[in-house]
Amino acid sequence: MNDINREKSTRPIGIFDSGIGGLTVARAIACSLPEESILYFGDTLRFPYGPRELPEVQDFVRQVGSWLVHHDVKLIIIACNTATAAGLEIAQREFDIPIIGVVEPGARAAVQATRARRVGVIGTVGTIESEAYTRALRSLDAGITVFSAATPRFVEIAEKGLRVNHDVVPDFLAEDSFITIDPAYLEITRDYLIPLKRCGVDTLVLGCTHFPLLRPLIESVMGPGVSIVSSAEESAREIATTLERRGQKALPGAQAVYSFATTAVDVDEFIDLGSHIFGHQVEWVEQVSIEELEQSRREFSARR
């Protein structure tokens, strides 16, 4: 490792989401890469991104990306499916560090999992309408048939479940949810998922970082014959490969530092709920205004 890469290896991985859902991705990274520091940004004030127009989300990606670059991250993962669909290509063109989205890693895991080559995808309206997963899946296997469904109320259910069950800590949210299978939630889930099940999908991609919180609810409808794919673990593997090839992995024995920032007005709630999702106590969160984000974007654009 040369001196430049040695210096870069100590920098944090930047993770960006529209709220706290992306902490499921941060948790997977912390578990698989325990020596890597993380700087997580949750744009909670403007959550959710799903119903917004893509050009607006692209502006958000530019703003938060500029803020993270200003804070000297060595890589950015856009842990929001809607933001990945809207702004990944733009961010990769404009920023001079690796930018990874969650769509391609999730699609790759689905291609590896499916046997019937019939894959279902659920996500926000913005993610589904972008057809990002359909393109990613078919670029990997042109013979795959993709069935997509927007499931916007899943985000609402996950958020409500977090607040109701905020005192219960699961072992690992990608595999064990603490959202109670409420009869009303079950009915909504059936309405969303039964049409996909009737299509004969044998793999279902959770195209939103909130959805791993609802995994048991989703599995109860899809049944044991359907593989459930979350992009979190696959994204962590892609990050590890990227940093290894660039010679920028944290050195063995390095002490990871976890930092957090948000546009949320209620930082205490971010700390409370975020700690449960991330699996580590969130001690302090920097509050960042929209004006600061826009200033970062302007300063970055001026330097280009």
Coordinates of C-alpha atoms in Angstrom, one line a residue:
M1 CA 0.0 0.0 0.0
N2 CA 1.5 3.4 -1.0
D3 CA 1.3 6.5 1.2
I4 CA -1.6 8.0 -0.7
N5 CA -3.7 4.8 -0.4
R6 CA -2.6 4.4 3.2
E7 CA -4.0 7.8 4.0
K8 CA -7.2 7.1 2.1
S9 CA -7.7 3.8 3.9
T10 CA -8.4 5.7 7.2
R11 CA -11.2 7.8 5.6
P12 CA -14.8 6.8 6.3
I13 CA -17.3 5.1 3.9
G14 CA -20.1 7.6 3.2
I15 CA -23.6 6.2 3.3
F16 CA -26.6 8.2 2.1
D17 CA -30.3 7.6 2.5
S18 CA -33.6 9.6 2.6
G19 CA -34.0 8.6 6.2
I20 CA -33.1 5.9 8.7
G21 CA -33.9 2.9 6.5
G22 CA -30.4 2.9 5.0
L23 CA -29.1 2.0 8.4
T24 CA -29.9 -1.6 7.5
V25 CA -27.2 -1.2 4.8
A26 CA -24.9 0.5 7.3
R27 CA -25.4 -2.3 9.7
A28 CA -24.5 -5.0 7.1
I29 CA -21.3 -3.0 6.3
A30 CA -20.4 -2.7 10.0
C31 CA -20.9 -6.4 10.5
S32 CA -18.9 -7.5 7.4
L33 CA -16.2 -4.8 7.5
P34 CA -15.8 -4.0 11.2
E35 CA -12.6 -2.0 10.8
E36 CA -14.2 0.5 8.4
S37 CA -15.4 3.8 9.7
I38 CA -18.8 5.0 8.5
L39 CA -20.3 8.5 8.0
Y40 CA -24.1 8.1 7.6
F41 CA -26.3 10.8 6.3
G42 CA -30.1 10.6 6.6
D43 CA -32.1 13.3 4.7
T44 CA -35.0 12.7 7.0
L45 CA -36.5 16.2 6.6
R46 CA -37.2 15.4 3.0
F47 CA -38.3 11.8 3.5
P48 CA -39.7 10.0 1.6
Y49 CA -38.1 10.3 -1.8
G50 CA -40.3 7.7 -3.4
P51 CA -43.3 9.9 -4.4
R52 CA -41.0 12.8 -5.6
E53 CA -40.1 13.6 -9.2
L54 CA -36.8 12.2 -10.4
P55 CA -35.1 15.6 -11.2
E56 CA -35.8 16.7 -7.6
V57 CA -34.2 13.6 -6.2
Q58 CA -31.2 14.1 -8.5
D59 CA -30.7 17.5 -6.9
F60 CA -30.8 15.9 -3.5
V61 CA -28.2 13.4 -4.6
R62 CA -25.9 16.2 -5.8
Q63 CA -26.3 18.1 -2.5
V64 CA -25.7 15.2 -0.1
G65 CA -23.0 13.8 -2.3
S66 CA -21.2 17.1 -2.2
W67 CA -21.5 17.3 1.6
L68 CA -20.1 13.8 2.0
V69 CA -17.2 14.5 -0.4
H70 CA -16.5 17.7 1.6
H71 CA -16.2 15.5 4.7
D72 CA -13.5 13.4 2.9
V73 CA -15.2 10.0 2.5
K74 CA -13.4 7.5 0.3
L75 CA -16.5 6.0 -1.2
I76 CA -20.2 6.7 -1.2
I77 CA -23.0 4.1 -1.2
I78 CA -26.4 5.5 -2.1
A79 CA -28.4 3.3 0.3
C80 CA -31.7 4.5 -1.1
N81 CA -33.3 2.7 -4.0
T82 CA -35.1 5.8 -5.3
A83 CA -32.0 7.9 -5.1
T84 CA -30.0 5.2 -6.8
A85 CA -32.5 4.9 -9.7
A86 CA -32.6 8.7 -10.1
G87 CA -29.1 9.9 -9.4
L88 CA -26.5 7.1 -9.5
E89 CA -25.2 7.8 -13.0
I90 CA -25.1 11.6 -12.3
A91 CA -23.2 11.1 -9.1
Q92 CA -20.7 8.7 -10.8
R93 CA -20.0 11.4 -13.5
E94 CA -19.7 14.3 -11.1
F95 CA -17.8 12.9 -8.1
D96 CA -14.2 11.5 -8.4
I97 CA -14.6 8.7 -5.8
P98 CA -16.4 5.4 -6.2
I99 CA -20.2 5.7 -6.0
I100 CA -22.1 2.5 -5.5
G101 CA -25.9 2.1 -5.6
V102 CA -28.0 -0.7 -4.1
V103 CA -29.9 -1.7 -7.2
E104 CA -27.2 -3.6 -9.0
P105 CA -26.0 -5.6 -6.0
G106 CA -29.6 -6.5 -5.2
A107 CA -30.2 -7.5 -8.8
R108 CA -27.1 -9.6 -8.9
A109 CA -28.1 -11.5 -5.7
A110 CA -31.6 -12.1 -7.2
V111 CA -30.1 -13.6 -10.4
Q112 CA -28.0 -15.9 -8.3
A113 CA -31.0 -17.0 -6.2
T114 CA -33.7 -17.5 -8.9
R115 CA -34.2 -21.0 -10.3
A116 CA -37.4 -20.3 -12.4
R117 CA -36.0 -17.0 -13.7
R118 CA -39.1 -15.3 -12.6
V119 CA -38.2 -12.5 -10.2
G120 CA -40.5 -10.1 -8.3
V121 CA -39.5 -6.6 -7.3
I122 CA -41.2 -4.4 -4.7
G123 CA -40.3 -0.8 -3.9
T124 CA -41.5 2.8 -3.8
V125 CA -43.4 4.3 -6.7
G126 CA -40.3 6.2 -7.8
T127 CA -38.1 3.0 -7.8
I128 CA -40.7 0.9 -9.7
E129 CA -41.5 3.5 -12.3
S130 CA -37.8 4.0 -13.0
E131 CA -37.6 0.4 -14.1
A132 CA -34.0 0.4 -12.7
Y133 CA -34.3 -3.1 -11.3
T134 CA -35.8 -4.5 -14.5
R135 CA -32.9 -3.1 -16.5
A136 CA -30.3 -4.3 -14.0
L137 CA -31.8 -7.8 -13.8
R138 CA -32.1 -8.2 -17.6
S139 CA -28.5 -6.9 -18.1
L140 CA -27.3 -9.8 -16.0
D141 CA -29.7 -12.4 -17.5
A142 CA -31.8 -11.4 -20.5
G143 CA -34.0 -14.5 -20.0
I144 CA -35.3 -13.4 -16.6
T145 CA -39.0 -12.3 -16.4
V146 CA -39.5 -9.4 -14.0
F147 CA -42.7 -8.6 -12.2
S148 CA -42.8 -5.3 -10.3
A149 CA -45.2 -3.8 -7.8
A150 CA -45.1 -0.5 -6.0
T151 CA -45.7 -1.0 -2.3
P152 CA -45.7 2.5 -0.8
R153 CA -47.5 1.7 2.4
F154 CA -44.7 -0.7 3.5
V155 CA -42.6 2.4 4.3
E156 CA -45.4 3.7 6.5
I157 CA -45.8 0.3 8.2
A158 CA -42.1 0.0 8.9
E159 CA -41.9 3.5 10.4
K160 CA -45.0 2.9 12.6
G161 CA -43.5 -0.4 13.7
L162 CA -40.3 1.2 14.7
R163 CA -42.0 3.7 16.9
V164 CA -44.4 1.2 18.5
N165 CA -41.6 -1.3 19.2
H166 CA -38.7 1.1 19.8
D167 CA -37.7 -0.6 23.0
V168 CA -37.2 -4.0 21.3
V169 CA -33.8 -4.7 19.7
P170 CA -33.6 -7.5 17.1
D171 CA -30.5 -9.6 16.5
F172 CA -30.2 -8.6 12.9
L173 CA -32.9 -6.8 11.0
A174 CA -32.1 -8.3 7.6
E175 CA -33.2 -11.6 9.0
D176 CA -35.3 -10.9 12.1
S177 CA -37.9 -8.2 12.3
F178 CA -39.6 -6.9 15.4
I179 CA -42.6 -5.5 13.5
T180 CA -45.6 -7.3 14.9
I181 CA -47.6 -9.1 12.2
D182 CA -50.8 -7.1 12.8
P183 CA -53.9 -8.3 11.0
A184 CA -54.4 -5.0 9.2
Y185 CA -50.8 -5.0 8.0
L186 CA -51.2 -8.6 6.9
E187 CA -54.2 -7.6 4.7
I188 CA -52.2 -4.8 3.1
T189 CA -49.3 -7.2 2.5
R190 CA -51.6 -9.7 0.8
D191 CA -53.1 -7.1 -1.4
Y192 CA -49.6 -6.1 -2.6
L193 CA -47.9 -9.5 -2.9
I194 CA -50.6 -12.1 -3.9
P195 CA -50.5 -10.9 -7.5
L196 CA -46.8 -11.4 -7.6
K197 CA -47.1 -14.9 -6.0
R198 CA -49.7 -15.8 -8.7
C199 CA -47.2 -14.9 -11.3
G200 CA -45.0 -17.7 -10.1
V201 CA -42.0 -15.7 -8.9
D202 CA -39.5 -17.7 -6.9
T203 CA -37.4 -14.7 -5.8
L204 CA -38.5 -11.4 -4.4
V205 CA -36.3 -8.3 -4.3
L206 CA -36.9 -5.9 -1.4
G207 CA -36.3 -2.7 -3.4
C208 CA -36.4 -0.3 -0.4
T209 CA -34.1 -0.1 2.6
H210 CA -37.1 -0.1 4.9
F211 CA -38.4 -3.4 3.7
P212 CA -36.0 -5.7 5.6
L213 CA -37.8 -4.5 8.7
L214 CA -40.9 -6.3 7.4
R215 CA -39.3 -9.5 6.3
P216 CA -41.3 -11.9 8.4
L217 CA -44.5 -10.2 7.3
I218 CA -43.5 -10.5 3.7
E219 CA -42.3 -14.1 4.1
S220 CA -45.7 -15.0 5.7
V221 CA -47.4 -14.1 2.5
M222 CA -44.9 -15.3 -0.1
G223 CA -44.3 -18.6 1.6
P224 CA -41.1 -20.8 2.1
G225 CA -40.6 -21.4 -1.6
V226 CA -39.7 -17.8 -2.4
S227 CA -36.2 -16.5 -1.8
I228 CA -36.2 -13.0 -0.3
V229 CA -33.4 -10.8 -1.4
S230 CA -32.1 -7.7 0.3
S231 CA -29.3 -5.6 -1.2
A232 CA -27.6 -4.8 2.1
E233 CA -25.3 -7.8 2.3
E234 CA -24.5 -7.8 -1.4
S235 CA -23.7 -4.1 -1.3
A236 CA -21.3 -4.7 1.6
R237 CA -19.5 -7.3 -0.5
E238 CA -19.2 -4.9 -3.4
I239 CA -17.7 -2.3 -1.2
A240 CA -15.1 -4.7 0.2
T241 CA -14.1 -5.7 -3.3
T242 CA -13.9 -2.1 -4.5
L243 CA -11.7 -1.0 -1.6
E244 CA -9.5 -4.0 -1.9
R245 CA -8.8 -3.4 -5.6
R246 CA -8.1 0.3 -4.9
G247 CA -5.8 -0.6 -2.0
Q248 CA -8.0 1.5 0.4
K249 CA -9.3 -1.0 2.9
A250 CA -8.9 -0.1 6.5
L251 CA -5.8 -1.6 8.0
P252 CA -6.1 -4.7 10.2
G253 CA -6.8 -3.7 13.8
A254 CA -8.1 -0.2 12.9
Q255 CA -10.7 1.3 15.2
A256 CA -13.9 2.0 13.4
V257 CA -15.6 5.4 14.0
Y258 CA -19.3 5.7 13.3
S259 CA -20.6 9.2 12.7
F260 CA -24.1 10.4 11.8
A261 CA -25.7 13.5 10.3
T262 CA -29.3 14.3 9.4
T263 CA -31.6 17.0 8.2
A264 CA -34.2 15.8 10.8
V265 CA -35.7 18.3 13.1
D266 CA -36.0 15.7 15.9
V267 CA -32.5 14.5 16.3
D268 CA -33.4 12.6 19.5
E269 CA -35.8 10.4 17.5
F270 CA -33.1 9.7 15.0
I271 CA -30.7 8.7 17.8
D272 CA -33.4 6.5 19.4
L273 CA -34.7 4.7 16.3
G274 CA -31.3 4.7 14.5
S275 CA -29.6 2.9 17.4
H276 CA -32.0 0.0 17.1
I277 CA -31.6 -0.4 13.4
F278 CA -27.9 0.1 13.3
G279 CA -27.2 -2.2 16.3
H280 CA -24.8 0.2 17.9
Q281 CA -25.6 3.1 20.1
V282 CA -25.8 6.3 18.2
E283 CA -24.2 8.7 20.6
W284 CA -24.5 12.0 18.7
V285 CA -25.9 13.2 15.4
E286 CA -24.9 16.4 13.5
Q287 CA -27.9 18.4 12.4
V288 CA -27.4 19.8 8.9
S289 CA -29.7 22.3 7.3
I290 CA -30.9 22.2 3.6
E291 CA -29.1 25.5 3.2
E292 CA -25.8 23.9 4.3
L293 CA -26.3 21.1 1.8
E294 CA -27.0 23.5 -1.0
Q295 CA -23.9 25.5 0.0
S296 CA -21.8 22.3 -0.3
R297 CA -23.2 21.7 -3.7
R298 CA -22.4 25.2 -4.9
E299 CA -18.9 25.0 -3.5
F300 CA -18.3 21.7 -5.2
S301 CA -19.6 22.9 -8.5
A302 CA -17.4 26.0 -8.3
R303 CA -14.3 23.8 -7.8
R304 CA -15.0 21.5 -10.8

